[in-house]
Amino acid sequence: MGSSPKAVLILSGKRKCGKDYISDLLLSRLGADRCSILRLSGPLKKQYAQEHGLDFERLLDASDYKEKYRADMIRWGEEKRNKDAGFFCRLATRGEGSEREVWIISDARRVSDIDYFKTNYSKETVTLRVQADMKVRENRGFVFTPGVDDAESECGLDQGVDWDFVVTNNGDQQQLEADLTALLDRVQL
Ligand SMILES: Nc1ncnc2c1ncn2[C@@H]1O[C@H](COP(=O)(O)OP(=O)(O)OP(=O)(O)O)[C@@H](O)[C@H]1O
C-alpha cells in the first residue's frame, strides 16, 4: 500500500480540543471511499510491540499493561525519531487507508511531523490548528496531567507553526461547518 494522495489534511491541537471529532466530520464530508484518517500514534505502538515481542492490542487500551511500557515506549520513540525524523510518518502513510486520495492526519504533535508532510507532499498538505477554550476542553473531560500536558508531545506545536487554517471549536456548530467548508474549498481534488 502507500500511494500519492491528492490532499493531506493535518490536524493539531491541545487535548480534548476536538481533533477526532473534526476528523470524523471531514471524513463524512469527503466520503470514506476516498478519504481515510491516518494516525501517527498507531504505528508507533505497533512497531514497538513488534520489536519487543509484546501484545499490540493491549498496548492500545487504557490498561496497566500499557502503563508498564509507557516510559520505555516514549524513550524508544524518541530514539527512532532522532535517527530518522520521518520514521512514524512513513509507517502511517504506508499502512491501511493510505491507498485513498485524501489523508486526514489527526494527531500531528511535533514540528518534525509537519516538516515531513510539507517536504514530501508540499502541494497537497494543508495544516489545521484546532482551538478550544480551557473550560470547554474541561467539560469534554480534559484534566491537566503533569508529565503529559507539559511534555513535548503535547506542546511541540503550540508555537512556531504558520497554520493554513485555525478553527475554533467551542461548540458553535454553524461556525465550525462554515470553517470546514472554507478548508475543503482549499483542497484540490
Ligand atoms: N463541536 C463539538 N460538538 C460536540 N461535541 C464535541 C465537539 N467537539 C468535540 N466534541 C466532543 O468532545 C470530546 C473530545 O473530543 P475529541 O475526542 O475529538 O478531542 P481530541 O482533541 O481528539 O482529544 P484527545 O487529544 O484527547 O484525543 C468527544 O467526546 C467529542 O465528541
PDB file of C-alpha atoms in Angstrom, residues 78-85:
ATOM      1  CA  GLU A  78      12.388   9.459  20.686  1.00  0.00           C
ATOM      2  CA  GLU A  79      15.360   7.302  19.761  1.00  0.00           C
ATOM      3  CA  LYS A  80      13.746   6.255  16.471  1.00  0.00           C
ATOM      4  CA  ARG A  81      12.744   9.833  15.649  1.00  0.00           C
ATOM      5  CA  ASN A  82      16.212  11.170  16.438  1.00  0.00           C
ATOM      6  CA  LYS A  83      17.723   8.724  13.979  1.00  0.00           C
ATOM      7  CA  ASP A  84      15.021   9.258  11.364  1.00  0.00           C
ATOM      8  CA  ALA A  85      12.531  12.127  11.871  1.00  0.00           C
TER       9      ALA A  85
END
